[in-house]
Structures are given as C-alpha cells and as structure tokens.
Short mmCIF file of C-alpha atoms in Angstrom, two decimals:
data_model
loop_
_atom_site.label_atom_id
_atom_site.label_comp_id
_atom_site.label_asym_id
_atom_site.label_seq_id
_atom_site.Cartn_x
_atom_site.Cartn_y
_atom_site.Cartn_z
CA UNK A 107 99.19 95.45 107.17
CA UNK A 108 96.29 93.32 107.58
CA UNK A 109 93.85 94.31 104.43
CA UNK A 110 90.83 93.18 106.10
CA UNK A 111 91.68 95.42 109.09
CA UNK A 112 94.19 97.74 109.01
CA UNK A 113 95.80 96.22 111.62
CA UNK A 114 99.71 96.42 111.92
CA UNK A 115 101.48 92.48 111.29
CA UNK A 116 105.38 93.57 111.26
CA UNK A 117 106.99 96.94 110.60
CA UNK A 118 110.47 97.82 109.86
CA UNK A 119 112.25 101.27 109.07
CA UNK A 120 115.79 102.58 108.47
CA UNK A 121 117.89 105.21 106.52
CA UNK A 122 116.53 105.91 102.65
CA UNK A 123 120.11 104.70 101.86
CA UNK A 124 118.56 101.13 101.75
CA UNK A 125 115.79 100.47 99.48
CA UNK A 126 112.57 99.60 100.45
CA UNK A 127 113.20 95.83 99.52
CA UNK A 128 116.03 95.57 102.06
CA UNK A 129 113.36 96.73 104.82
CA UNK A 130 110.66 94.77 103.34
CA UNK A 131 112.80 91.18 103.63
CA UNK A 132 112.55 91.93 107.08
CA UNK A 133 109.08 91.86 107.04
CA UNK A 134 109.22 87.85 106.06
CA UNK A 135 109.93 86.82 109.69
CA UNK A 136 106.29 87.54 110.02
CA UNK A 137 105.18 85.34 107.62
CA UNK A 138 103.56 81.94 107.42
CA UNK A 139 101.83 79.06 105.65
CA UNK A 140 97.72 80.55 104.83
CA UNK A 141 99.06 84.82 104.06
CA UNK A 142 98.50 85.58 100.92
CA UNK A 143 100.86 88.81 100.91
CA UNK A 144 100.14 91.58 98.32
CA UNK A 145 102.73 92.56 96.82
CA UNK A 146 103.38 96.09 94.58
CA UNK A 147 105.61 96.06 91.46
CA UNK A 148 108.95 97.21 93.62
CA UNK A 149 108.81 93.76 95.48
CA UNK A 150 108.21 91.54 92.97
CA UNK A 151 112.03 90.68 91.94
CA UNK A 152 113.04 87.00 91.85
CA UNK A 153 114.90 87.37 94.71
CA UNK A 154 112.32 88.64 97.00
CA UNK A 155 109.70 86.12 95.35
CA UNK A 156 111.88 83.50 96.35
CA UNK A 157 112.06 85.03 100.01
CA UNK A 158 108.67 85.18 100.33
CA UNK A 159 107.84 81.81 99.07
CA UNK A 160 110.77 80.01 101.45
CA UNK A 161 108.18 81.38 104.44
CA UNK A 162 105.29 78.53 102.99
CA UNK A 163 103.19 82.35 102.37
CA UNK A 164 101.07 83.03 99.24
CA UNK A 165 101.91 85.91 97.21
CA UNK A 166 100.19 87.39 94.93
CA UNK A 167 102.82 90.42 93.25
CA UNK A 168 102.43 92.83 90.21
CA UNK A 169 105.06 92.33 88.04
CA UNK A 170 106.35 94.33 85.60
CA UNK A 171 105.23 94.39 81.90
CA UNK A 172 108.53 94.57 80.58
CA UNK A 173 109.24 91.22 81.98
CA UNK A 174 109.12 87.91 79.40
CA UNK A 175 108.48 84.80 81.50
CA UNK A 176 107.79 82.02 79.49
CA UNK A 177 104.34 80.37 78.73
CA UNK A 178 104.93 76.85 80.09
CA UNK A 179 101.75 75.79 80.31
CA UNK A 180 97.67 77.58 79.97
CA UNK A 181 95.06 76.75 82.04
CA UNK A 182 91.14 77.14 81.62
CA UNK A 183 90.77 80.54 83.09
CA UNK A 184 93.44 82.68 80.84
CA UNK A 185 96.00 82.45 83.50
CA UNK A 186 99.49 80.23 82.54
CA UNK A 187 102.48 78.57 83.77
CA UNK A 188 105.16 80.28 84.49
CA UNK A 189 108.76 80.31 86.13
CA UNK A 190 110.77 82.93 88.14
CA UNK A 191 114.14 81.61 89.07
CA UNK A 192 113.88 78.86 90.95
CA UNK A 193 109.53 79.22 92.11
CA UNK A 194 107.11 78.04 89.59
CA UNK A 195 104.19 81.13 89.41
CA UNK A 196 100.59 81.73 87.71
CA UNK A 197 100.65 84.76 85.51
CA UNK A 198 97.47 86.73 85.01
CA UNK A 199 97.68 88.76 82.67
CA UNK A 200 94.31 91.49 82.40
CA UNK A 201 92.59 94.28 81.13
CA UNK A 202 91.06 96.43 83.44
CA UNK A 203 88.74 99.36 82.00
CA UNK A 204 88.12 102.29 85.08
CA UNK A 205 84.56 104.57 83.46
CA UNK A 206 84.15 108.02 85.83
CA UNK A 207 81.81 110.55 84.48
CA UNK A 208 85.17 111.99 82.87
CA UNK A 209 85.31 109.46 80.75
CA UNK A 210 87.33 105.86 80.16
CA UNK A 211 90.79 104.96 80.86
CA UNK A 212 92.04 101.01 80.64
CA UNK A 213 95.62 99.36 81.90
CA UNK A 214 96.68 96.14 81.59
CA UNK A 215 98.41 94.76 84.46
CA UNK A 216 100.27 91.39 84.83
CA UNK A 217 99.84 89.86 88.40
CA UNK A 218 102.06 86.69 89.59
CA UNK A 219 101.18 84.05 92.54
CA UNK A 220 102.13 81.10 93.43
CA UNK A 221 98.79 79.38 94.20
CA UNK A 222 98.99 77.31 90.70
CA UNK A 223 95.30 76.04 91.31
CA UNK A 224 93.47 77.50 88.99
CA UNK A 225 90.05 75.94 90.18
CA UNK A 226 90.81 77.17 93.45
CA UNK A 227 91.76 80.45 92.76
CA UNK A 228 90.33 81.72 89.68
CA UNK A 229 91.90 83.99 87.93
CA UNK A 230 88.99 86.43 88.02
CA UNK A 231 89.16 85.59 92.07
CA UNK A 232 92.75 87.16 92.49
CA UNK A 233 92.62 89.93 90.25
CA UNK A 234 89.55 91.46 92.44
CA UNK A 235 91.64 90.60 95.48
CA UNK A 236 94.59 91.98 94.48
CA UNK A 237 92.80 95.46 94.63
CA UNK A 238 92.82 95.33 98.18
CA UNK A 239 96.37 95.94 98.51
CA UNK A 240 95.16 99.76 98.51
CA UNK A 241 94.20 99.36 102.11
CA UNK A 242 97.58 99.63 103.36
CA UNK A 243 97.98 103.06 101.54
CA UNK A 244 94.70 103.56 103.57
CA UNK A 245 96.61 102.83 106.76
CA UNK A 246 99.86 105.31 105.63
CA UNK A 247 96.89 107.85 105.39
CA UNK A 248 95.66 107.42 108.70
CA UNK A 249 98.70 107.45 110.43
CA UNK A 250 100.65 110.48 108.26
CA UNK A 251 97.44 112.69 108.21
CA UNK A 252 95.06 111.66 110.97
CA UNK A 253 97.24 111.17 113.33
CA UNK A 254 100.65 113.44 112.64
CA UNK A 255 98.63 116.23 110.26
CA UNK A 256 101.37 115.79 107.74
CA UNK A 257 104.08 116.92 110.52
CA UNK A 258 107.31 116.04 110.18
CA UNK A 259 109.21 113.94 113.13
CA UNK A 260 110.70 115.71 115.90
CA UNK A 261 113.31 113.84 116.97
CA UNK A 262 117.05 114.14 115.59
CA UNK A 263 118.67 110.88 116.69
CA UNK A 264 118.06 107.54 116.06
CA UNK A 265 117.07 106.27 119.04
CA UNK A 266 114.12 108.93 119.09
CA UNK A 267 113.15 108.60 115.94
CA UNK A 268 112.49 104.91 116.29
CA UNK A 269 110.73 105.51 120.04
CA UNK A 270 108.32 108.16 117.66
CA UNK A 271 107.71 105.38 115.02
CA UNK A 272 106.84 102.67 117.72
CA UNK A 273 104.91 105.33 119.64
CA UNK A 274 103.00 106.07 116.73
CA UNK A 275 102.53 102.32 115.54
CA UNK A 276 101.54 101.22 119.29
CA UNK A 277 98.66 103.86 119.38
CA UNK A 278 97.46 103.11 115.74
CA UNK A 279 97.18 99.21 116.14
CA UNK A 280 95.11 100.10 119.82
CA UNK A 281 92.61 102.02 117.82
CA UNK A 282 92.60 99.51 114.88
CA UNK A 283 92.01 96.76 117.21
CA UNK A 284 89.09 98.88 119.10
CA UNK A 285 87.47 99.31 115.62
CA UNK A 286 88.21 95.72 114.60
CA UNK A 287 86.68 94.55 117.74
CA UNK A 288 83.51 96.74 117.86
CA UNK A 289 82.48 96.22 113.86
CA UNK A 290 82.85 92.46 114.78
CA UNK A 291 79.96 92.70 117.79
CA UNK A 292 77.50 93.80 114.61
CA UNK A 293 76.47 91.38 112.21
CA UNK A 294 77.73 92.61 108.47
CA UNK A 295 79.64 95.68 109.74
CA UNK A 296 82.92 95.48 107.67
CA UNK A 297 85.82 96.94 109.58
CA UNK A 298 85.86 99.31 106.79
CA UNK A 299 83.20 101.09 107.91
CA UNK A 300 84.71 102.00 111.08
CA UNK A 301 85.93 105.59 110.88
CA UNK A 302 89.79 105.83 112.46
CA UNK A 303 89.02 109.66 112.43
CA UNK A 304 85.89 108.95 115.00
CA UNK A 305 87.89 106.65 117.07
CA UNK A 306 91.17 108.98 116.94
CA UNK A 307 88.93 112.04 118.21
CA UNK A 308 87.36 109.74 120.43
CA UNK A 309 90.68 108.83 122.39
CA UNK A 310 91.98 111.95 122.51
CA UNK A 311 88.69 113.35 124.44
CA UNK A 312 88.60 110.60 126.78
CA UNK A 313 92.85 110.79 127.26
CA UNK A 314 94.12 114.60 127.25
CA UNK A 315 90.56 116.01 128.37
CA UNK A 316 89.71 113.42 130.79
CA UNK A 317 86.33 113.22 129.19
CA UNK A 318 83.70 110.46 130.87
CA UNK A 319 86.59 109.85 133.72
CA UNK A 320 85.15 109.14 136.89
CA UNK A 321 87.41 108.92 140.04
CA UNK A 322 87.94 105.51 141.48
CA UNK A 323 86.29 103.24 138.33
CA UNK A 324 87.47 101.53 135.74
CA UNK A 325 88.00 103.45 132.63
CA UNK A 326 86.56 101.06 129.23
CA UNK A 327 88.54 103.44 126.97
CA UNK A 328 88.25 100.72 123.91
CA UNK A 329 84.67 99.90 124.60
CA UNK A 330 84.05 104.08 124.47
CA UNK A 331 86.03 104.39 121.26
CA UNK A 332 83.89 101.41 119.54
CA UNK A 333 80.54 102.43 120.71
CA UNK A 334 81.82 105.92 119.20
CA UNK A 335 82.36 103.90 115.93
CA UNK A 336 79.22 102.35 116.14
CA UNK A 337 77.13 105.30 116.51
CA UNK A 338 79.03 106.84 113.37
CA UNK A 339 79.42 103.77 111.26
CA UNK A 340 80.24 105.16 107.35
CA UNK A 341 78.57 103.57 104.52
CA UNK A 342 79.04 100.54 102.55
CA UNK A 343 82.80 101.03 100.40
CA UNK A 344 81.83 102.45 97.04
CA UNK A 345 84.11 102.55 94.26
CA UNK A 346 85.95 105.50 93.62
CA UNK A 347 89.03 106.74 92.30
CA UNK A 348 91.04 109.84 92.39
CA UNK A 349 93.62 111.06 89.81
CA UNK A 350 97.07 110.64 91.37
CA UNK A 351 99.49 113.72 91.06
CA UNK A 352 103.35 114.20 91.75
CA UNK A 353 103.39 115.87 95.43
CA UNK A 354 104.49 119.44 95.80
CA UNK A 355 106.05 119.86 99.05
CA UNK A 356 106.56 123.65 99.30
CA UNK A 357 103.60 124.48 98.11
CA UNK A 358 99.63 122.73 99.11
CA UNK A 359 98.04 125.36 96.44
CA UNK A 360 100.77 124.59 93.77
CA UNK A 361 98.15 122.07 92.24
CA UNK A 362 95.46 125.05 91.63
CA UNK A 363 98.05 126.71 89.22
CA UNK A 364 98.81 123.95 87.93
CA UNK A 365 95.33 123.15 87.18
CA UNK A 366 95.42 119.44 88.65
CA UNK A 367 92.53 117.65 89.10
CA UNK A 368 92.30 116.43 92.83
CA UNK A 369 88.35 115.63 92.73
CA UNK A 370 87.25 111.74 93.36
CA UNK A 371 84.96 110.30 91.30
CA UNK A 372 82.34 107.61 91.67
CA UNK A 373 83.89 104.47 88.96
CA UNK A 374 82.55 101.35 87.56
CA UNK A 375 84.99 98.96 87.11
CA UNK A 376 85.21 95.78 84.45
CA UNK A 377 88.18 93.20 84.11
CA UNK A 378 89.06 90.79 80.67
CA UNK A 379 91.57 88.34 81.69
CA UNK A 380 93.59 88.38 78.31
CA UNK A 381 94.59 84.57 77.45
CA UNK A 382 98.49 84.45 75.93
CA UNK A 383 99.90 82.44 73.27
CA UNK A 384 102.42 79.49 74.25
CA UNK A 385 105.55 80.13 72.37
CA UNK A 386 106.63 77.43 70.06
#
C-alpha cells in the first residue's frame, strides 16, 4: 500500500501454509530505487532485509528487541551503525510515551533502515514516519469491513477465490484513485480526509440503483464519487489510539463480558531517541 494514499502497489495471496514472508518476497518485484517500504517486526529477518535492499528500495523495519546487533559506529542524533548479514543498517533505538485521559503507557521500539545519512534523515524524521505504516491496516479495514461487512469469501476453489480477491482489489484501488484524485484538485486536502465510506456509498448509488444515469450521456462516475468526497471532506487526522484486544470470532458481544475496553481515545504523543553505548 501506498501510505500517502491508500492506494494498492502489488498484492499477493496464497494458502496460510506459507507464511506471510513467503507472500511478502513477492511483493519486491514492485519495488524500486526512491520507496522507502515500512516494514512490521515479521519482515524484518536478514533474509528479507537483504531482499528488499537488492531492489535499490529504502526500508525502514521494526526489529525485534531481543536482537543484539553490534554498535559499530554512533552518530549525532542517537541513532548507530549497525550490520545485518551482509547490509549495513541505522538502528534507532526510542522511547515513545502514548498520555490518553486513562493515563500513561511508554514502549521502546528499535527501528532499522538503511538510509545511513543521518543529516538527511534524522532520526527524529523516521521514527514519526514510521507511524504511518498504520495506514495500510487502514486499507485492510476498508476493504474487510466497508466493503465485505466482515463476510467471509464465497467461493470454494482456487480459481474463484483469487477472481474475488482481484475483484475486490480492482474496485478498491478505483475508489482510492477517485479520492486521491479529487483531494488533489483542493489545495491542503490530505487524501486522508477523503472518506472511502462516502465514496463506497457513492458508487454503489450511481452503479446498482442507476442513480444520476441519464440515457445516451456519458456517465463521470469518478468525478461523482469525488465531488461526493468533497462535499463530506472529514477533519484534519487527530491522534488517537484504541486499546487492541485478541478477536473473538463466535462471539461480537464476548468483549462486554469480558469487560474489554474498545473506546478510542484522543493521545498526545512524545518520542526520546535513547543513545546506546559502543561495546568495547
């Protein structure tokens, strides 16, 4: 996914008897020289490092805690030197302190790229960017809720289920692109202020009701679903989070009993980029 869009780069899919690495290696044909690909803790092995960095693409990956790479060298802004097999990496190692009206929770997290400027790309510069990796979880929401209301797929073969997935892909990038398109005709409208629910609704009137249709013209079905977008446009992106819980797939009102805490709150963020010691 495209963070600053939504948009659908590359997609691949399979059995669960692969893991999602073997899918996401896939994904590298798609890359190039000027990505900088996000990258989650399950795809930040050596190996698929390595992969990604043979493409000429940035990456900037969350690594694991209970990996030791060695402090090679430090630079200015806490980040350091570092090695993964055979690609040379920045580690950023930071503190990150979330503050809700509930009260105060901080992480550390360890983040590894292989842009080794550090005047270029401040640490403080790529740990705010690597937040917006949550966009493509944005995406899985539109797509799994919006657009399937958490239904299954209906098809028991192969060849079905991958006509579904494309189906499904196809109609999500034209909307994206619709949005995309129509936030870029107004001067500091951020595609994330287009709502995919007020474009999806917006499609479906002018498709299965035949909404607006007017017999021998030309139908501007994108230029109806971004003046829809327009004239609905959400506000600026606040910061918020939401407690994350384990899903309960028999039961939706499971979490009531359970007493789990599904509210979002409004957050304040702060980041210390810790500085590490360079082993003797």
């Amino acid at each position: 996914m495209a963070c600053g869009t939504r948009a659908v780069l590359d997609a691949a899919f399979g059995p669960r008897s692969s893991g999602e690495t073997v899918y996401g290696k896939r994904l590298t044909r798609s890359l190039h020289a000027g990505m900088i690909v996000l990258l989650d803790r399950g795809f930040s092995s050596n190996t698929f490092l390595a992969a990604v960095a043979a493409t000429e693409a940035a990456f900037l990956a969350r690594v694991s805690a209970a990996r030791k790479p060695p402090v090679l060298a430090r630079f200015d802004d806490g980040s350091h030197l570092s090695r993964f097999g055979g690609v040379e990496v920045r580690i950023i190692e930071c503190e990150i302190t979330i503050t809700t009206s509930q009260g105060r929770q901080t992480g550390l997290y360890r983040l590894a790229t292989n842009l080794l400027d550090p005047h270029r790309y401040p640490a403080s510069d790529l740990v705010s960017l690597y937040h917006e990796r949550w966009e493509v979880e944005s995406a899985y929401f539109a797509i799994k809720k919006s657009m399937l209301g958490r239904r299954v797929l209906r098809s028991k073969t192969w060849a079905g289920i991958a006509q579904e997935v494309y189906a499904l892909l196809s109609a999500y990038q034209v909307l994206r692109i619709a949005i995309a398109d129509a936030t870029e005709t107004t001067p500091g409208a951020d595609p994330d202020r287009g709502s995919f629910s007020v474009a999806l609704r917006c499609a479906r009137d002018q498709i299965v009701q035949a909404a607006g249709i007017i017999a021998d013209t030309v139908i501007d079905l994108v230029g109806t679903i971004g003046r829809a977008v327009l004239d609905q446009l959400m506000p600026a992106r606040r910061l918020r989070v939401s407690p994350r819980a384990v899903k309960r797939p028999l039961s939706r009102y499971a979490y009531k009993s359970l007493k789990v805490d599904r509210r979002t709150y409004t957050a304040t963020l702060s980041i210390n980029i810790l500085t590490p010691t360079i082993s003797p």
